Amino acid sequence: MAGILGFGGYTPKQVVSNDDWAQRLDTSDEWITQRTGIKRRRFVAEDETTVDLAAAAAELAIDDAGLTASDIDEIIVATDTPEMLTPDTASFLQQQLGCREIPAFDLGGSGCAGFVLGLDIARARAHLKPKVVLIVGVEVISRMISLEDRSTAVLFGDGAGAVVVGPAPGRARLLAATAGTDGAQSHILNVRVGGTRFPFSQATIDDGSVGHLIMDGQGVFKHAVQRMSAAVEDVIGQINRTVRDIALIVPHQANVRIIDAVRRRAGLEPDQVYVNVDEYGNTGSASVPLALWEAVETGRVHSGDLVVLTAFGAGFHWAAAALQF
Ligand code: UT7
């Protein structure tokens, strides 16, 4: 049985409030708060990049596990905003942390579900070999959005979350996980430039529709509610438990209205759902591990609690996991 041995998280110092956006774009604190629940988010400093955030969260998780970087046997980084197109962020992280010459790889472009999918992969790898696997969800989305597009710019923030998974129950046993993909919806949320379909060129840079993140918000909203709810039911069914047994759900933090719809579908009370989207906005792959770390740090999770993670993002990809603290 694999389990989580340690938790970590990191957000950059620079706070961007809704009023800051309202001074720059045709938007308001009222619109952003009512439609999303977001009040502020964090953006990286000019000299910070993805690996800096990943390393800060990873160091806390490794320390929390009572380990050092040399104890890590494998690294998985979930991100849609990598350090470079190639090599992957995991390579930079292996070097920055001072790990041994271990396997390290990215789950790149896996959308906001990447971390939870990574947790499932780590669960299998930790159990079979056995290994100690570091998983990081990290995004610097502030460098991927158009700062002129009010329909996306105000939604996102930068951050990182990490866990260390090992072949022992640790602090939270990984009981079950599920994941899925519907590639037919890839047009609803994507960043096109830089791949082989839209290679970097002056034409793609000039074409505002491919050079940054684009999204049909309502399309994402509808699918996110359905898929995250179904994933919770699936993972709970796998362990023969019901939603009544859940102490806390830690969902992807994109929009408080999505979170609330998932909660109502599951028949849970507001205090059974962890919410920090007001503070950080949508931090992509970082959102679930960052919220999980905060929930543990602030005493929202107790020994014996059944905690369910559920996430959804570009692809579309979705994933859920059940943890027994
Ligand atoms: O992590 C996964 C990725 N993303 C998500 O999960 C996001 C999912 N979607 C959402 O959260 C919501 O759909 C949004 C927050 C993106 C949008 O909320 P909505 O209630 O679906 O609004 P809407 O897109 O229907 O837009 C309503 C109006 C439009 O104006 P008109 O056409 O009614 O005149 C927009 O142009 O709000 C306008 N609008 C804004 N107004 C002020 C869009 N963005 C803004 C803005 N400030 N920032």
Short mmCIF file of C-alpha atoms and ligand atoms in Angstrom, two decimals:
data_model
loop_
_atom_site.label_atom_id
_atom_site.label_comp_id
_atom_site.label_asym_id
_atom_site.label_seq_id
_atom_site.Cartn_x
_atom_site.Cartn_y
_atom_site.Cartn_z
CA MET A 1 0.00 0.00 0.00
CA ALA A 2 1.44 3.37 -1.07
CA GLY A 3 0.91 6.53 0.92
CA ILE A 4 1.74 10.22 1.08
CA LEU A 5 4.76 10.82 3.32
CA GLY A 6 4.91 14.64 3.09
CA PHE A 7 3.14 17.73 1.76
CA GLY A 8 4.43 21.08 0.46
CA GLY A 9 3.24 24.21 -1.30
CA TYR A 10 4.48 27.58 -2.49
CA THR A 11 3.03 30.73 -3.98
CA PRO A 12 4.99 33.76 -5.19
CA LYS A 13 4.95 36.99 -3.18
CA GLN A 14 3.33 39.38 -5.68
CA VAL A 15 -0.40 39.75 -4.96
CA VAL A 16 -2.65 40.88 -7.84
CA SER A 17 -6.09 41.96 -6.63
CA ASN A 18 -9.30 42.24 -8.64
CA ASP A 19 -8.98 46.00 -8.35
CA ASP A 20 -5.51 45.78 -9.91
CA TRP A 21 -7.11 44.06 -12.93
CA ALA A 22 -9.96 46.60 -13.00
CA GLN A 23 -7.38 49.38 -13.41
CA ARG A 24 -5.95 47.64 -16.46
CA LEU A 25 -8.94 45.97 -18.16
CA ASP A 26 -12.68 46.53 -18.65
CA THR A 27 -13.62 44.44 -15.60
CA SER A 28 -14.52 44.91 -11.92
CA ASP A 29 -14.09 43.32 -8.51
CA GLU A 30 -17.85 42.77 -8.49
CA TRP A 31 -17.88 40.80 -11.80
CA ILE A 32 -14.88 38.65 -10.90
CA THR A 33 -16.16 37.93 -7.37
CA GLN A 34 -19.71 37.07 -8.46
CA ARG A 35 -18.76 34.95 -11.47
CA THR A 36 -15.72 33.15 -10.01
CA GLY A 37 -15.30 33.75 -6.25
CA ILE A 38 -11.72 34.92 -6.93
CA LYS A 39 -10.51 37.95 -4.91
CA ARG A 40 -6.77 37.87 -5.60
CA ARG A 41 -4.03 35.71 -7.10
CA ARG A 42 -0.22 35.53 -6.97
CA PHE A 43 2.11 36.27 -9.90
CA VAL A 44 5.81 35.42 -10.17
CA ALA A 45 8.52 38.07 -9.99
CA GLU A 46 10.42 38.82 -13.18
CA ASP A 47 13.35 36.59 -12.19
CA GLU A 48 11.20 33.62 -11.09
CA THR A 49 10.44 30.66 -13.37
CA THR A 50 8.51 27.39 -13.11
CA VAL A 51 11.35 25.41 -11.56
CA ASP A 52 11.80 27.94 -8.73
CA LEU A 53 8.19 27.45 -7.61
CA ALA A 54 8.43 23.67 -8.07
CA ALA A 55 11.63 23.47 -6.01
CA ALA A 56 10.21 25.58 -3.16
CA ALA A 57 7.13 23.32 -2.84
CA ALA A 58 9.19 20.14 -3.30
CA GLU A 59 11.71 21.10 -0.58
CA LEU A 60 8.87 21.58 1.92
CA ALA A 61 7.30 18.23 0.98
CA ILE A 62 10.63 16.36 1.23
CA ASP A 63 11.33 17.99 4.60
CA ASP A 64 7.79 17.24 5.79
CA ALA A 65 8.41 13.58 4.92
CA GLY A 66 11.55 13.62 7.09
CA LEU A 67 13.69 12.93 4.02
CA THR A 68 16.39 14.69 2.00
CA ALA A 69 16.68 15.18 -1.78
CA SER A 70 19.01 12.16 -2.01
CA ASP A 71 16.19 9.89 -0.77
CA ILE A 72 13.99 10.64 -3.82
CA ASP A 73 13.93 7.79 -6.38
CA GLU A 74 11.77 9.42 -9.07
CA ILE A 75 10.29 12.83 -9.98
CA ILE A 76 7.01 13.57 -11.75
CA VAL A 77 6.16 17.18 -12.63
CA ALA A 78 2.64 18.05 -13.79
CA THR A 79 2.62 21.35 -15.64
CA ASP A 80 1.22 23.13 -18.67
CA THR A 81 3.68 26.00 -18.25
CA PRO A 82 7.09 24.30 -18.38
CA GLU A 83 10.50 25.85 -17.93
CA MET A 84 11.15 25.21 -21.66
CA LEU A 85 9.56 23.19 -24.47
CA THR A 86 12.43 20.72 -24.07
CA PRO A 87 14.00 19.47 -21.88
CA ASP A 88 11.21 19.11 -19.38
CA THR A 89 10.83 20.88 -16.05
CA ALA A 90 11.59 17.63 -14.20
CA SER A 91 15.18 17.77 -15.53
CA PHE A 92 15.67 21.27 -14.15
CA LEU A 93 14.06 20.25 -10.86
CA GLN A 94 16.31 17.17 -10.45
CA GLN A 95 19.32 19.45 -10.78
CA GLN A 96 17.99 22.29 -8.63
CA LEU A 97 17.03 19.96 -5.76
CA GLY A 98 20.36 18.10 -5.94
CA CYS A 99 18.72 14.68 -6.41
CA ARG A 100 20.61 11.59 -7.59
CA GLU A 101 20.56 10.74 -11.35
CA ILE A 102 17.06 9.30 -11.03
CA PRO A 103 14.22 9.02 -13.59
CA ALA A 104 12.39 12.34 -13.87
CA PHE A 105 9.62 13.26 -16.27
CA ASP A 106 6.83 15.76 -16.91
CA LEU A 107 3.15 15.14 -17.36
CA GLY A 108 3.06 18.07 -19.74
CA GLY A 109 -0.08 19.58 -21.15
CA SER A 110 -2.23 17.40 -18.92
CA GLY A 111 -4.28 20.41 -17.93
CA CYS A 112 -5.40 21.04 -14.39
CA ALA A 113 -5.88 17.27 -13.82
CA GLY A 114 -2.15 16.52 -14.20
CA PHE A 115 -1.23 16.35 -10.53
CA VAL A 116 -3.99 13.89 -9.57
CA LEU A 117 -3.10 11.71 -12.57
CA GLY A 118 0.53 11.90 -11.41
CA LEU A 119 -0.53 10.74 -7.97
CA ASP A 120 -2.05 7.61 -9.50
CA ILE A 121 1.13 6.91 -11.48
CA ALA A 122 3.26 7.49 -8.36
CA ARG A 123 1.00 5.16 -6.38
CA ALA A 124 1.67 2.33 -8.83
CA ARG A 125 5.40 3.05 -9.13
CA ALA A 126 5.95 3.41 -5.36
CA HIS A 127 4.13 0.19 -4.69
CA LEU A 128 5.69 -1.98 -7.40
CA LYS A 129 9.39 -1.17 -7.14
CA PRO A 130 9.26 0.09 -4.21
CA LYS A 131 10.27 3.73 -4.64
CA VAL A 132 9.98 7.17 -3.10
CA VAL A 133 8.37 9.41 -5.73
CA LEU A 134 8.17 13.21 -5.63
CA ILE A 135 5.18 14.66 -7.50
CA VAL A 136 4.86 18.38 -8.13
CA GLY A 137 2.00 20.33 -9.69
CA VAL A 138 3.25 23.74 -10.80
CA GLU A 139 2.20 26.59 -13.06
CA VAL A 140 3.40 30.03 -14.07
CA ILE A 141 0.22 30.77 -15.98
CA SER A 142 0.81 34.52 -15.81
CA ARG A 143 3.30 34.02 -18.68
CA MET A 144 0.82 31.99 -20.78
CA ILE A 145 -2.26 34.22 -20.73
CA SER A 146 -2.95 37.34 -22.72
CA LEU A 147 -2.84 40.20 -20.24
CA GLU A 148 -5.25 42.04 -22.57
CA ASP A 149 -7.96 39.34 -22.61
CA ARG A 150 -10.35 39.94 -19.70
CA SER A 151 -12.17 36.65 -20.30
CA THR A 152 -9.11 34.63 -19.23
CA ALA A 153 -6.56 36.96 -17.60
CA VAL A 154 -8.45 37.52 -14.34
CA LEU A 155 -9.00 33.80 -13.70
CA PHE A 156 -5.48 32.50 -13.21
CA GLY A 157 -2.60 32.63 -10.74
CA ASP A 158 0.87 31.12 -10.26
CA GLY A 159 1.82 28.51 -7.65
CA ALA A 160 3.09 25.03 -6.84
CA GLY A 161 2.13 22.09 -4.64
CA ALA A 162 4.01 18.85 -3.99
CA VAL A 163 3.76 15.52 -2.23
CA VAL A 164 6.20 12.70 -1.57
CA VAL A 165 4.73 9.22 -2.13
CA GLY A 166 6.34 6.09 -0.71
CA PRO A 167 5.72 2.36 -0.26
CA ALA A 168 4.21 2.85 3.20
CA PRO A 169 0.92 4.22 4.60
CA GLY A 170 2.71 7.42 5.67
CA ARG A 171 0.38 10.29 6.59
CA ALA A 172 -2.36 9.32 4.09
CA ARG A 173 -2.90 5.98 2.37
CA LEU A 174 -3.65 6.18 -1.36
CA LEU A 175 -6.72 3.96 -1.52
CA ALA A 176 -7.91 4.40 -5.10
CA ALA A 177 -7.73 6.63 -8.14
CA THR A 178 -9.46 7.15 -11.44
CA ALA A 179 -8.72 9.20 -14.55
CA GLY A 180 -10.13 9.78 -18.03
CA THR A 181 -9.79 11.77 -21.23
CA ASP A 182 -12.12 13.15 -23.90
CA GLY A 183 -9.81 14.40 -26.67
CA ALA A 184 -12.78 15.49 -28.78
CA GLN A 185 -12.97 18.58 -26.53
CA SER A 186 -9.38 19.73 -27.11
CA HIS A 187 -10.60 22.81 -29.01
CA ILE A 188 -12.43 24.22 -25.94
CA LEU A 189 -9.30 25.03 -23.91
CA ASN A 190 -5.79 25.16 -25.33
CA VAL A 191 -2.52 26.98 -26.01
CA ARG A 192 -1.68 26.25 -29.63
CA VAL A 193 1.57 27.99 -30.42
CA GLY A 194 4.87 26.13 -30.11
CA GLY A 195 3.71 22.68 -31.18
CA THR A 196 4.02 21.14 -34.65
CA ARG A 197 0.56 22.33 -35.72
CA PHE A 198 1.40 25.97 -35.01
CA PRO A 199 5.22 26.24 -34.86
CA PHE A 200 6.72 29.48 -33.63
CA SER A 201 6.76 32.01 -36.46
CA GLN A 202 6.01 35.68 -36.94
CA ALA A 203 2.58 34.68 -38.32
CA THR A 204 1.61 32.67 -35.21
CA ILE A 205 2.88 35.44 -32.93
CA ASP A 206 0.84 38.03 -34.86
CA ASP A 207 -2.28 35.82 -34.77
CA GLY A 208 -3.66 36.63 -31.33
CA SER A 209 -5.85 33.50 -31.26
CA VAL A 210 -3.00 30.97 -31.08
CA GLY A 211 -0.27 32.68 -29.07
CA HIS A 212 -1.83 32.35 -25.62
CA LEU A 213 -4.39 30.41 -23.64
CA ILE A 214 -7.87 30.43 -25.18
CA MET A 215 -10.99 29.02 -23.58
CA ASP A 216 -14.74 28.67 -24.09
CA GLY A 217 -15.55 29.30 -20.41
CA GLN A 218 -19.10 27.98 -20.45
CA GLY A 219 -18.07 24.82 -22.32
CA VAL A 220 -15.40 24.13 -19.70
CA PHE A 221 -17.82 24.91 -16.86
CA LYS A 222 -20.42 22.34 -17.91
CA HIS A 223 -17.95 19.51 -18.52
CA ALA A 224 -15.98 20.30 -15.35
CA VAL A 225 -19.02 19.87 -13.11
CA GLN A 226 -20.08 16.60 -14.76
CA ARG A 227 -16.64 15.00 -14.93
CA MET A 228 -15.43 15.98 -11.44
CA SER A 229 -18.69 14.75 -9.87
CA ALA A 230 -18.57 11.45 -11.77
CA ALA A 231 -14.91 10.95 -10.86
CA VAL A 232 -15.73 11.36 -7.16
CA GLU A 233 -18.50 8.75 -7.42
CA ASP A 234 -16.18 6.39 -9.32
CA VAL A 235 -13.33 6.56 -6.83
CA ILE A 236 -15.65 6.20 -3.84
CA GLY A 237 -17.38 3.25 -5.50
CA GLN A 238 -14.02 1.53 -6.02
CA ILE A 239 -13.48 1.37 -2.26
CA ASN A 240 -17.10 0.47 -1.45
CA ARG A 241 -17.73 3.69 0.42
CA THR A 242 -20.36 6.37 -0.12
CA VAL A 243 -20.10 10.16 -0.24
CA ARG A 244 -21.42 10.15 3.34
CA ASP A 245 -18.05 8.72 4.40
CA ILE A 246 -16.12 11.65 2.89
CA ALA A 247 -14.68 14.06 5.46
CA LEU A 248 -13.35 16.56 2.91
CA ILE A 249 -13.29 17.02 -0.86
CA VAL A 250 -10.35 18.94 -2.30
CA PRO A 251 -11.49 19.89 -5.81
CA HIS A 252 -9.68 21.73 -8.58
CA GLN A 253 -9.94 25.43 -7.74
CA ALA A 254 -11.14 27.15 -10.94
CA ASN A 255 -14.38 28.79 -9.94
CA VAL A 256 -16.35 28.71 -6.69
CA ARG A 257 -19.56 28.13 -8.70
CA ILE A 258 -18.08 24.96 -10.25
CA ILE A 259 -16.94 23.79 -6.80
CA ASP A 260 -20.37 24.48 -5.35
CA ALA A 261 -22.13 22.58 -8.15
CA VAL A 262 -19.87 19.55 -7.59
CA ARG A 263 -20.56 19.75 -3.84
CA ARG A 264 -24.33 19.90 -4.32
CA ARG A 265 -24.31 16.97 -6.74
CA ALA A 266 -22.42 14.93 -4.15
CA GLY A 267 -24.86 15.99 -1.41
CA LEU A 268 -22.14 17.48 0.81
CA GLU A 269 -22.22 20.48 3.16
CA PRO A 270 -20.07 23.56 2.42
CA ASP A 271 -17.70 22.76 5.30
CA GLN A 272 -16.91 19.39 3.66
CA VAL A 273 -15.27 21.11 0.69
CA TYR A 274 -11.92 22.89 0.74
CA VAL A 275 -11.94 26.23 -1.08
CA ASN A 276 -9.02 28.64 -1.59
CA VAL A 277 -9.81 29.88 -5.11
CA ASP A 278 -10.62 33.28 -3.54
CA GLU A 279 -6.97 33.65 -2.50
CA TYR A 280 -5.02 32.14 -5.43
CA GLY A 281 -7.33 31.96 -8.47
CA ASN A 282 -6.94 29.01 -10.82
CA THR A 283 -3.38 27.71 -10.47
CA GLY A 284 -3.84 24.85 -12.96
CA SER A 285 -1.94 21.68 -12.04
CA ALA A 286 -0.87 23.33 -8.77
CA SER A 287 -4.39 23.93 -7.52
CA VAL A 288 -5.18 20.53 -5.96
CA PRO A 289 -1.79 19.93 -4.26
CA LEU A 290 -1.66 23.54 -3.05
CA ALA A 291 -5.15 23.26 -1.54
CA LEU A 292 -4.33 19.83 -0.07
CA TRP A 293 -1.17 21.20 1.55
CA GLU A 294 -3.11 24.16 3.00
CA ALA A 295 -5.89 21.89 4.26
CA VAL A 296 -3.34 19.71 6.07
CA GLU A 297 -1.33 22.70 7.38
CA THR A 298 -4.38 24.51 8.74
CA GLY A 299 -5.74 21.45 10.56
CA ARG A 300 -8.74 20.90 8.25
CA VAL A 301 -7.74 17.25 7.88
CA HIS A 302 -7.70 14.89 10.85
CA SER A 303 -6.42 11.39 11.44
CA GLY A 304 -8.98 8.88 10.14
CA ASP A 305 -10.47 11.29 7.56
CA LEU A 306 -11.37 10.07 4.09
CA VAL A 307 -10.30 12.85 1.71
CA VAL A 308 -11.17 12.88 -2.00
CA LEU A 309 -9.26 14.90 -4.61
CA THR A 310 -10.96 15.67 -7.92
CA ALA A 311 -9.63 17.66 -10.87
CA PHE A 312 -10.48 18.64 -14.42
CA GLY A 313 -8.71 20.49 -17.21
CA ALA A 314 -7.62 20.89 -20.82
CA GLY A 315 -7.78 17.76 -22.95
CA PHE A 316 -10.30 17.30 -21.52
CA HIS A 317 -8.64 15.28 -18.76
CA TRP A 318 -10.10 14.48 -15.36
CA ALA A 319 -8.92 12.50 -12.35
CA ALA A 320 -9.84 11.74 -8.74
CA ALA A 321 -8.12 10.03 -5.83
CA ALA A 322 -9.22 8.79 -2.40
CA LEU A 323 -6.88 9.26 0.56
CA GLN A 324 -7.26 7.79 4.03
CA PHE A 325 -5.53 9.96 6.64
O1 UT7 B 1 -9.17 25.00 -14.96
C1 UT7 B 1 -10.06 24.71 -15.99
C2 UT7 B 1 -10.10 25.90 -16.86
N1 UT7 B 1 -11.07 26.90 -16.68
C3 UT7 B 1 -12.25 26.87 -16.01
O2 UT7 B 1 -12.60 25.98 -15.30
C4 UT7 B 1 -13.20 28.02 -16.24
C5 UT7 B 1 -14.63 27.57 -16.40
N2 UT7 B 1 -15.52 28.63 -16.74
C6 UT7 B 1 -15.83 29.64 -15.89
O3 UT7 B 1 -15.37 29.67 -14.78
C7 UT7 B 1 -16.83 30.70 -16.35
O4 UT7 B 1 -17.46 30.28 -17.53
C8 UT7 B 1 -16.16 32.10 -16.54
C9 UT7 B 1 -15.77 32.66 -15.20
C10 UT7 B 1 -14.94 31.96 -17.43
C11 UT7 B 1 -17.15 33.05 -17.20
O5 UT7 B 1 -18.35 33.14 -16.43
P1 UT7 B 1 -19.76 33.05 -17.16
O6 UT7 B 1 -20.79 33.23 -16.13
O7 UT7 B 1 -19.78 31.76 -17.95
O8 UT7 B 1 -19.76 34.33 -18.09
P2 UT7 B 1 -19.83 34.43 -19.69
O9 UT7 B 1 -18.65 33.81 -20.33
O10 UT7 B 1 -21.18 33.95 -20.10
O11 UT7 B 1 -19.76 35.99 -19.89
C12 UT7 B 1 -20.81 36.84 -19.46
C13 UT7 B 1 -20.47 38.27 -19.84
C14 UT7 B 1 -20.07 38.43 -21.30
O12 UT7 B 1 -20.63 39.65 -21.75
P3 UT7 B 1 -21.97 39.68 -22.62
O13 UT7 B 1 -21.68 38.85 -23.83
O14 UT7 B 1 -23.01 39.06 -21.74
O15 UT7 B 1 -22.16 41.12 -22.87
C15 UT7 B 1 -18.56 38.55 -21.26
O16 UT7 B 1 -18.04 39.31 -22.32
O17 UT7 B 1 -19.35 38.71 -19.07
C16 UT7 B 1 -18.37 39.27 -19.96
N3 UT7 B 1 -17.05 39.09 -19.35
C17 UT7 B 1 -16.56 39.94 -18.43
N4 UT7 B 1 -17.05 41.07 -17.89
C18 UT7 B 1 -16.30 41.69 -16.98
C19 UT7 B 1 -16.16 38.09 -19.56
N5 UT7 B 1 -15.08 38.28 -18.79
C20 UT7 B 1 -15.30 39.41 -18.08
C21 UT7 B 1 -14.56 40.13 -17.12
N6 UT7 B 1 -15.09 41.23 -16.58
N7 UT7 B 1 -13.33 39.69 -16.68
#
